[in-house]
XYZ file of N, CA, C and O in Angstrom:
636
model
N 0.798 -1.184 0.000
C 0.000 0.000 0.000
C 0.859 1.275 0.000
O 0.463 2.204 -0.704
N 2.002 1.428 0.717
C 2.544 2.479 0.712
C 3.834 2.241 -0.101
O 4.665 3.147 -0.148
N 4.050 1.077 -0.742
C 5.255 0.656 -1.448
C 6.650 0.681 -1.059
O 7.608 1.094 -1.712
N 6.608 -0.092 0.723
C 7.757 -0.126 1.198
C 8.738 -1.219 0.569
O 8.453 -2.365 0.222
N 9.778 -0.663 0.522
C 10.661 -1.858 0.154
C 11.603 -2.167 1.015
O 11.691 -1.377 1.955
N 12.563 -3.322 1.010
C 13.493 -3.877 1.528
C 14.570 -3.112 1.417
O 14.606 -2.500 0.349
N 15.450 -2.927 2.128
C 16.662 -1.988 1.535
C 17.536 -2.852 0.808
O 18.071 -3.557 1.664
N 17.936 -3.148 -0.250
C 18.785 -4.119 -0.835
C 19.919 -3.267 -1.085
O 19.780 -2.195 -1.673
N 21.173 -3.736 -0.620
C 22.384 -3.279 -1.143
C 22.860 -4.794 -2.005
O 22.948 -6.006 -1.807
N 23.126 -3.561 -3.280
C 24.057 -4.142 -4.324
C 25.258 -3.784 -4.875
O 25.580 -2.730 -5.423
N 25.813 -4.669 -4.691
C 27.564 -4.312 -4.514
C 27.991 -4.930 -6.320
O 27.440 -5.965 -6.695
N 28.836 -4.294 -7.151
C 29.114 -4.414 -8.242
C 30.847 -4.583 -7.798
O 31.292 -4.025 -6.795
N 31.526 -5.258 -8.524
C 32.924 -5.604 -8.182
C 33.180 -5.719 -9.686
O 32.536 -5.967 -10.705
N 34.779 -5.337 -9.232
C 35.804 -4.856 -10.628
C 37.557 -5.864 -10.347
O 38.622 -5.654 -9.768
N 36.959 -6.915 -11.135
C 38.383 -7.574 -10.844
C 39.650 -6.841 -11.335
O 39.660 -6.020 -12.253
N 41.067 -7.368 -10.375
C 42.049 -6.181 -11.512
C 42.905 -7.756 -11.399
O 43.068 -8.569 -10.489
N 43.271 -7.682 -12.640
C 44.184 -9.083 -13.208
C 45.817 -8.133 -13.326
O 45.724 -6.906 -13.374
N 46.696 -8.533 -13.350
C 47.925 -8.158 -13.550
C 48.446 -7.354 -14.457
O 49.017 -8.011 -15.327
N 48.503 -6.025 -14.659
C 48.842 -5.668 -15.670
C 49.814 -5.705 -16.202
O 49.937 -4.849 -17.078
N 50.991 -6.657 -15.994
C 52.372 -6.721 -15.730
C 52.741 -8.064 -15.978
O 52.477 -8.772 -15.006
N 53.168 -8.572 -16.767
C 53.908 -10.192 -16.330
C 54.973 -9.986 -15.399
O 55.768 -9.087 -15.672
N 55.129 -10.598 -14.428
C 55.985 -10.706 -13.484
C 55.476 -11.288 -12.007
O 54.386 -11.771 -11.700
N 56.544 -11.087 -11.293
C 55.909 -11.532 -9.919
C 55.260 -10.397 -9.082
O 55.839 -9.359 -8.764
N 53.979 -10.731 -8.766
C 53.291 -9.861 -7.770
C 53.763 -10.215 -6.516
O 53.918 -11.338 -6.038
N 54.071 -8.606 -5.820
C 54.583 -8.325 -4.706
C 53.830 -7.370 -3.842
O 53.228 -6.505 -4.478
N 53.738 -7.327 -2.740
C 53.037 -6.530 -1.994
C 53.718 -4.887 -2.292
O 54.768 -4.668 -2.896
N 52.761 -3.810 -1.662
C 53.130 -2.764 -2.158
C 54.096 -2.307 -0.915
O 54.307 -1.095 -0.964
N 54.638 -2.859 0.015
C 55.469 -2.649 1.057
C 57.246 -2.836 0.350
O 58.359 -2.487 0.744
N 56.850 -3.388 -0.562
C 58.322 -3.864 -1.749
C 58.743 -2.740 -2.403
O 59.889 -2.592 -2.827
N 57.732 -1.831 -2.515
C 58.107 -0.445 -3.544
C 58.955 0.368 -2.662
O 58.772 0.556 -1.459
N 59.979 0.866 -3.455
C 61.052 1.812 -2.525
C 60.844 3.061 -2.746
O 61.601 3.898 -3.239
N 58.940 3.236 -2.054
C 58.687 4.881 -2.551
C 57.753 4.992 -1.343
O 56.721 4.345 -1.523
N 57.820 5.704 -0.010
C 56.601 5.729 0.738
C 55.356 6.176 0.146
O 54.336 5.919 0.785
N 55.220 6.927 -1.182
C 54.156 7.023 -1.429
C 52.923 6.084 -1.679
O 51.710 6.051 -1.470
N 53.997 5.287 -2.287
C 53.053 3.548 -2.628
C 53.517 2.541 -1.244
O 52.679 1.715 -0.881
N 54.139 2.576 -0.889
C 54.636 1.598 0.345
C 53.998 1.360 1.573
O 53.662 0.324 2.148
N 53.887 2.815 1.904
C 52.665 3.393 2.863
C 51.534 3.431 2.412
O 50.785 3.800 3.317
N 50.902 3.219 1.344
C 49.458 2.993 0.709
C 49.020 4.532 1.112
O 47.803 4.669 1.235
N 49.813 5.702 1.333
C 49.578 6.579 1.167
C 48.371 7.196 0.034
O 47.335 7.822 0.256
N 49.088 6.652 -1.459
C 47.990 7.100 -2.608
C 46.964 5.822 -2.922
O 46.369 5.642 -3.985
N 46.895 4.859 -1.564
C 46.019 3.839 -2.154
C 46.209 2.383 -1.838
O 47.304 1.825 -1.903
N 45.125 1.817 -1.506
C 45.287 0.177 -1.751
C 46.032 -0.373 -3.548
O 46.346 0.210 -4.586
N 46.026 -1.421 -3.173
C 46.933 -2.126 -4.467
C 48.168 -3.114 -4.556
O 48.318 -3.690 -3.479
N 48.840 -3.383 -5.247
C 50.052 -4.214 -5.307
C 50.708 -3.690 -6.095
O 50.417 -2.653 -6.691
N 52.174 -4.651 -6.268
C 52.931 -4.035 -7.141
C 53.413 -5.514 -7.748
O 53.196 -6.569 -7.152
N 54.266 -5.399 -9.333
C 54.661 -5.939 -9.826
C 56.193 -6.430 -10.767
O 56.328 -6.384 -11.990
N 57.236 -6.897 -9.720
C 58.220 -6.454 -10.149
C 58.706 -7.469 -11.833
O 59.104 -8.627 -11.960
N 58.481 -6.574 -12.684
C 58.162 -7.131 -14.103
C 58.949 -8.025 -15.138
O 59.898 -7.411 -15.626
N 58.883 -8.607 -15.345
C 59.477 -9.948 -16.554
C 59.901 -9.021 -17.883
O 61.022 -9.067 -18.388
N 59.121 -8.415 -18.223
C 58.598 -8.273 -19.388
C 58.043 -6.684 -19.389
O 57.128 -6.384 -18.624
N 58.746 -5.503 -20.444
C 58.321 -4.421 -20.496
C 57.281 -4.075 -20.894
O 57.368 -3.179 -21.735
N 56.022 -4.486 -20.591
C 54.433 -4.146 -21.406
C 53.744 -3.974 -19.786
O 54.044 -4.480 -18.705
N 52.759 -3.074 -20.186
C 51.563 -2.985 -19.668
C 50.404 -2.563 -20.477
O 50.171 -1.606 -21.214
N 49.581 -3.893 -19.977
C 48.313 -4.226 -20.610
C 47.043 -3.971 -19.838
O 46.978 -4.489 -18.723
N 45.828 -3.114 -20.343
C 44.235 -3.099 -19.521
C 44.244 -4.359 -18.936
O 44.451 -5.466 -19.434
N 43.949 -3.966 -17.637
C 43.824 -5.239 -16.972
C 42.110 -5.475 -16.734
O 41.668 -6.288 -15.921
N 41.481 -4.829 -17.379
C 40.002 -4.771 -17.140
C 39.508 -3.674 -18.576
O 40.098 -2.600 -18.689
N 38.601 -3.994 -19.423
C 37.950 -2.948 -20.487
C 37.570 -1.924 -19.985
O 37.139 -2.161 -18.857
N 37.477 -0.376 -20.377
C 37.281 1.028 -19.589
C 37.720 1.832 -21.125
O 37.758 1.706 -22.349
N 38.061 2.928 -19.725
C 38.819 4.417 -21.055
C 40.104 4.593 -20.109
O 40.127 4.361 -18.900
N 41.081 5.012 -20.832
C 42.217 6.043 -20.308
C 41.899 7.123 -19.925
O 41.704 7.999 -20.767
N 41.706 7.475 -18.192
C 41.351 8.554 -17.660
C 42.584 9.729 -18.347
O 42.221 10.788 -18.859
N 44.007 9.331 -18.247
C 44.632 10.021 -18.042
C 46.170 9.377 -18.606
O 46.508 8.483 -17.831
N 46.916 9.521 -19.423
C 48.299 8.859 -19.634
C 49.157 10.470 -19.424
O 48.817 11.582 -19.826
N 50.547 9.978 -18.520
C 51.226 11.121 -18.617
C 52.021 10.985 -19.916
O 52.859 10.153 -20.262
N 51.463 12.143 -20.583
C 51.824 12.540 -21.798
C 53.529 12.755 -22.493
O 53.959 12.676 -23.643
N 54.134 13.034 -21.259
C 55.587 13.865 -21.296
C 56.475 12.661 -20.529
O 57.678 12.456 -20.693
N 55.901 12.193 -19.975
C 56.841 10.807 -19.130
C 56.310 9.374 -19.697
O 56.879 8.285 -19.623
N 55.310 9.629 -20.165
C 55.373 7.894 -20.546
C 54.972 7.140 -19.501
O 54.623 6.038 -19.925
N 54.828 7.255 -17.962
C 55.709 6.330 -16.742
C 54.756 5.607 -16.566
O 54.914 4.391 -16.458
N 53.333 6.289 -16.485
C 52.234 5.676 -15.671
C 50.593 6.266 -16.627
O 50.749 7.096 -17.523
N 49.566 5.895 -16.403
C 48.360 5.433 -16.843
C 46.822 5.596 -15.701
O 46.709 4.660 -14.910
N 46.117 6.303 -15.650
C 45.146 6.387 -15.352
C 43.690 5.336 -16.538
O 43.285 5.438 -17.696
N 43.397 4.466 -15.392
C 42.507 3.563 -16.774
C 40.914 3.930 -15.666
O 41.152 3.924 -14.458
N 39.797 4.149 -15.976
C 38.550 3.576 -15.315
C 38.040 3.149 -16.140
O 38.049 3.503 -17.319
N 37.259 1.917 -15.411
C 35.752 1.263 -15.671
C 34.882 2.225 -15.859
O 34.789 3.325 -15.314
N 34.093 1.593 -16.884
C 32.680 1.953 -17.096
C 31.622 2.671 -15.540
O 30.693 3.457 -15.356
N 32.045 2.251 -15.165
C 31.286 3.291 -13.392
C 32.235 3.941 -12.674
O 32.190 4.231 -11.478
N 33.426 4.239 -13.762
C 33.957 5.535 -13.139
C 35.067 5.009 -12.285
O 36.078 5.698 -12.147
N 34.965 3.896 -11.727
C 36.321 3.219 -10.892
C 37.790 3.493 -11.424
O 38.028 3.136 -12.578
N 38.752 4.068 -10.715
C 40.018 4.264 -10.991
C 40.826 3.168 -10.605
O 40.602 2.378 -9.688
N 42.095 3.199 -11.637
C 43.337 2.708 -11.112
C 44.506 3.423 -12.011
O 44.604 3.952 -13.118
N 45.354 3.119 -10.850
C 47.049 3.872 -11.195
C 47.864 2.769 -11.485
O 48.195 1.830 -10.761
N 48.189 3.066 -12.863
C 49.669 1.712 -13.116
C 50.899 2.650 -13.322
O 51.117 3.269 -14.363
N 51.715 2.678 -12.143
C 52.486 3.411 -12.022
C 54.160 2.945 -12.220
O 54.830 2.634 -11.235
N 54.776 2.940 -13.723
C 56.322 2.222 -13.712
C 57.229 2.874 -12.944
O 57.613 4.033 -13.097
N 57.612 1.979 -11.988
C 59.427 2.724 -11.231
C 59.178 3.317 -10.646
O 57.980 3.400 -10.376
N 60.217 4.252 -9.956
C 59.946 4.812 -8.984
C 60.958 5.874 -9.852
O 61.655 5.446 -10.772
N 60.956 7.083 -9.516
C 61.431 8.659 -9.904
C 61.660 7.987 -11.217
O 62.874 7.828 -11.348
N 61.041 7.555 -12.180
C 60.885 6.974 -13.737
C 60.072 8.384 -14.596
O 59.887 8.353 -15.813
N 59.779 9.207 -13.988
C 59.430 10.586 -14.048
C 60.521 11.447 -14.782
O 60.215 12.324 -15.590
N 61.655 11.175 -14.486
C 62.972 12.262 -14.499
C 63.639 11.389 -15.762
O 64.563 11.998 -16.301
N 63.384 10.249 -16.259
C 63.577 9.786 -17.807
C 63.279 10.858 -18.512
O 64.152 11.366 -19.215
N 61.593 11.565 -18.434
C 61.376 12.388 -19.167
C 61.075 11.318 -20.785
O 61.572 11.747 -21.826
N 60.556 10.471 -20.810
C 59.733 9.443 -21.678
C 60.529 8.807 -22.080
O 60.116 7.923 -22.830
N 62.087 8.859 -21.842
C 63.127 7.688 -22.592
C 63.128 6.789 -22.372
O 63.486 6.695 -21.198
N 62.871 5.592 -22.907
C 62.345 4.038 -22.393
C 61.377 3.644 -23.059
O 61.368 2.624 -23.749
N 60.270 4.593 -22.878
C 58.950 4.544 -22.403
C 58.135 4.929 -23.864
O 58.502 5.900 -24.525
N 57.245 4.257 -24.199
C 56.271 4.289 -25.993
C 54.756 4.219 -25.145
O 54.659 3.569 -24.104
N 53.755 4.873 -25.657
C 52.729 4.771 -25.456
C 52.158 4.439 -26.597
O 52.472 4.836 -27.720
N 51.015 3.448 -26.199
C 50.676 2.886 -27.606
C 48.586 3.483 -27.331
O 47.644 3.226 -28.080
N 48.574 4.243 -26.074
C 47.222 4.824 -25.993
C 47.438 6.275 -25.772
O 48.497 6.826 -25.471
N 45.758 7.042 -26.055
C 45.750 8.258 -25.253
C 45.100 8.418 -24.488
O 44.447 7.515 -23.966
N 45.060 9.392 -24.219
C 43.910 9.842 -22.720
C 42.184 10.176 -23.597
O 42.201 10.836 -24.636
N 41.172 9.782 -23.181
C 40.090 9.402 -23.541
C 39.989 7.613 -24.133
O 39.075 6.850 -23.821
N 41.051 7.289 -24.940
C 40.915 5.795 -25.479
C 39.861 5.048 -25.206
O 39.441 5.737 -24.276
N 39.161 4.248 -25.277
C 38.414 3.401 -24.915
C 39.658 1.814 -25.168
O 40.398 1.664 -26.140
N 39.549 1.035 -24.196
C 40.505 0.208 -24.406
C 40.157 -1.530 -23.643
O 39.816 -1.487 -22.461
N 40.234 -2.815 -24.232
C 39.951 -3.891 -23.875
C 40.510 -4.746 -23.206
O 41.565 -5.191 -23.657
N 40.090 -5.173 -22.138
C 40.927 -5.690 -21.471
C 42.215 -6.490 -22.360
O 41.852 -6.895 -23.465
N 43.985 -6.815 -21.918
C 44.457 -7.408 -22.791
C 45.189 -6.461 -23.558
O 46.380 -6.692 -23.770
N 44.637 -5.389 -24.024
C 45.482 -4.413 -24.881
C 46.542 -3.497 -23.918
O 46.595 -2.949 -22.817
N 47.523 -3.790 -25.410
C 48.944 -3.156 -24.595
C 48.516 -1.528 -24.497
O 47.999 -0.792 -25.337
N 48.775 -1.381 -23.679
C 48.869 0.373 -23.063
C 50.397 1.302 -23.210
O 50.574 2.481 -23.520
N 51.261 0.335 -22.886
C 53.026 1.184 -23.089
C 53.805 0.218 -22.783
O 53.596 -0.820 -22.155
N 54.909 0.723 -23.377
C 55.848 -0.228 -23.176
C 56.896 0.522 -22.680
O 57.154 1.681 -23.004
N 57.480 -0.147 -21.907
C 58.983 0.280 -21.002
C 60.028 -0.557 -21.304
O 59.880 -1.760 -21.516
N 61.273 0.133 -21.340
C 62.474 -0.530 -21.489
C 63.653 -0.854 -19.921
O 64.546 -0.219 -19.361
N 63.264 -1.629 -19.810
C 63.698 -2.278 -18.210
C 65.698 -1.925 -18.116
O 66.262 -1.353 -17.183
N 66.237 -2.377 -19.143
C 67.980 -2.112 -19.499
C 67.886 -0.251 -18.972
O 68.565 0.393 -18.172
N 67.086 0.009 -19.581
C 67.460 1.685 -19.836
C 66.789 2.209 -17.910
O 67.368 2.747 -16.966
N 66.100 1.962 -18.001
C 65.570 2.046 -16.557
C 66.609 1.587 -15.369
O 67.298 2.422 -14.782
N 66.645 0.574 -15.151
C 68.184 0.268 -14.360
C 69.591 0.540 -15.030
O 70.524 0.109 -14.353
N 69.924 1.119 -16.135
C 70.786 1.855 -16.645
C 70.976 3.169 -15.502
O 71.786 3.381 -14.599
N 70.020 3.772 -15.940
C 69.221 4.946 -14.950
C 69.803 4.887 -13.331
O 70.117 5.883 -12.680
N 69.857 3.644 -12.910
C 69.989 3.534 -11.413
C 68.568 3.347 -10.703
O 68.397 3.145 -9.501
N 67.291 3.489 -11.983
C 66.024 3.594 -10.890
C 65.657 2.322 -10.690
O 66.271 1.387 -11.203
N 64.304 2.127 -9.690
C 63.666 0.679 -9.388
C 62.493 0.730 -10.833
O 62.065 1.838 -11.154
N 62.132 -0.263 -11.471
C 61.369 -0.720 -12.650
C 60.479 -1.162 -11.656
O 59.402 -0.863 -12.173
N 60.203 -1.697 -10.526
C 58.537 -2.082 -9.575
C 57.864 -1.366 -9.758
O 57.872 -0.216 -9.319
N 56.786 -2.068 -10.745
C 55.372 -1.411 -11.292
C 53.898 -1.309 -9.967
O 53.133 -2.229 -9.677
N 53.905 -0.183 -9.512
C 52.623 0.151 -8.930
C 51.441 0.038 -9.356
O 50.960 1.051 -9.863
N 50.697 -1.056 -9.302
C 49.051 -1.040 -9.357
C 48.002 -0.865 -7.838
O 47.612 -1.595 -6.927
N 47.871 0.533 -8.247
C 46.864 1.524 -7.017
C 45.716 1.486 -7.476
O 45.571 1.590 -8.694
N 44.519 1.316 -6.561
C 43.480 2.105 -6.508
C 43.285 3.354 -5.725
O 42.930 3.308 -4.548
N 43.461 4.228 -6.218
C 43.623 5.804 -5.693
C 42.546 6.090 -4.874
O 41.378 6.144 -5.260
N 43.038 6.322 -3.445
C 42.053 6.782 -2.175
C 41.094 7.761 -2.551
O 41.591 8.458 -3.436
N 40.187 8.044 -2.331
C 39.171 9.343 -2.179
C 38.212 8.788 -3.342
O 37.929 9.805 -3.974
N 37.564 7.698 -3.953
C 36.740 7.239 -4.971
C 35.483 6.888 -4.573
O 35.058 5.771 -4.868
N 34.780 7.704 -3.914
C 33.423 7.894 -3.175
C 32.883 6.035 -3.017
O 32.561 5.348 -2.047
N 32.983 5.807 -4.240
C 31.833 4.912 -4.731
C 32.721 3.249 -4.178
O 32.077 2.237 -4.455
N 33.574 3.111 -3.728
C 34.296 2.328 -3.478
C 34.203 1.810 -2.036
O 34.770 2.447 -1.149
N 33.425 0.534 -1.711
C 33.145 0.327 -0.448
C 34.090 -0.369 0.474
O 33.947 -0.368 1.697
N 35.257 -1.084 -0.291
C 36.115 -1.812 0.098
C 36.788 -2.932 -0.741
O 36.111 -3.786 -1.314
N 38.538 -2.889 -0.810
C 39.224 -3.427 -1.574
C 39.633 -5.258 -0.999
O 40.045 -5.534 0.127
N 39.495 -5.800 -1.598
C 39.939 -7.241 -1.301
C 41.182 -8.282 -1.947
O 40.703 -9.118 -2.713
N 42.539 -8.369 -1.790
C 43.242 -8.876 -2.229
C 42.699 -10.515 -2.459
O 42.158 -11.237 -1.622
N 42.917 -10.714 -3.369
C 42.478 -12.302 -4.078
C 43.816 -13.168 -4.262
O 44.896 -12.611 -4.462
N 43.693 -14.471 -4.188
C 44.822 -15.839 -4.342
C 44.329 -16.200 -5.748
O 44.740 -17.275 -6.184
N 43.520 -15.480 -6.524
C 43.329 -16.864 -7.574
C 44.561 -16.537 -9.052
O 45.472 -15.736 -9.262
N 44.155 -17.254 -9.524
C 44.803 -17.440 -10.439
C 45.410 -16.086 -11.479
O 46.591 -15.819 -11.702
N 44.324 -15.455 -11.940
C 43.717 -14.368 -13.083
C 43.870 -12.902 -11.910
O 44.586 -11.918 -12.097
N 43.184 -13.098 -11.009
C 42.693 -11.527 -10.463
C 43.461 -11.347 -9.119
O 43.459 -12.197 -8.228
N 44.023 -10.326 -9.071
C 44.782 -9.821 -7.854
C 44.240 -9.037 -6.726
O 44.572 -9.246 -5.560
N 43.264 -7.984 -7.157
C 42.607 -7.175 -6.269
C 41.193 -7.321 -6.635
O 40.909 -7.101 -7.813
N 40.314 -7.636 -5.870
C 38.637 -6.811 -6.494
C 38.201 -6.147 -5.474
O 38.169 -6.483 -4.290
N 37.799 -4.995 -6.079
C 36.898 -3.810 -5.794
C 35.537 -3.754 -5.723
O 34.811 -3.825 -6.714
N 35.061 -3.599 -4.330
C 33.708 -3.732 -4.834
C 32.802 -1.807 -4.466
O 32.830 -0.873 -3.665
N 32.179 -2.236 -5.646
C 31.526 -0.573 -5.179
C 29.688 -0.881 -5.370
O 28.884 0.022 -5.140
């Protein structure tokens, strides 16, 4: 009669698979308190095999730094962020290494390469190549992050 309803919460989750071949490492491994301290975020890191990073989930490129190459802003379709962040002060290359094969708006599928890094030239450098995968703090819609054992997915997000 008055059309009460049940309160149903529905929780939508965003697996994040590896964007990195290599071994996943906790983000306490990164030699940057910004990521170490989970300062900018829950997440892991990936210290890499192989110079590619690939969508680890279908979305758009919020954001690629244009002038460094280093790192990648990707969201999901509901707006969910993540940071794939190469190296640590990989900033001060100033894009040498580093090819982007997206831009910022892209629409992009899970699987597709995003950039490629050159690992020789990077520890040439003296820097760390440990790839940061963050979910960046302050994302309203984000109720809580869950590290996963399986096979495929490393973190899911549920919002």
């Amino acid at each position: 009669m008055f059309g009460w309803r049940k309160n149903k919460i529905e929780e939508n989750t965003l697996d994040i698979i590896s964007p990195v071949p290599g071994q996943v490492v906790g983000l306490e491994q990164v030699p940057d308190e910004a990521f170490s301290t989970k300062a900018m975020g829950e997440g892991f890191a990936v210290q890499p095999d192989k110079g590619e990073v690939r969508a680890p989930f279908s979305g758009k490129v919020a954001h690629i730094m244009n002038k460094s190459k280093h790192a990648v802003l990707l969201e999901n379709e509901d707006g969910i962020q993540i940071l794939i962040h190469v190296g640590v002060n990989t900033v001060s290359l100033k894009g040498e290494g580093f090819v982007s094969q997206v831009v910022t708006g892209q629409t992009v599928e899970q699987g597709q390469l995003l950039l490629e890094f050159d690992i020789a030239k990077i520890k040439e450098a003296g820097l760390s190549y440990i790839t940061s995968v963050i979910v960046p703090g302050g994302q309203e819609k984000i109720q809580r992050i869950e590290g996963l054992q399986e096979e495929e997915a490393v973190l899911r997000v549920y919002y």
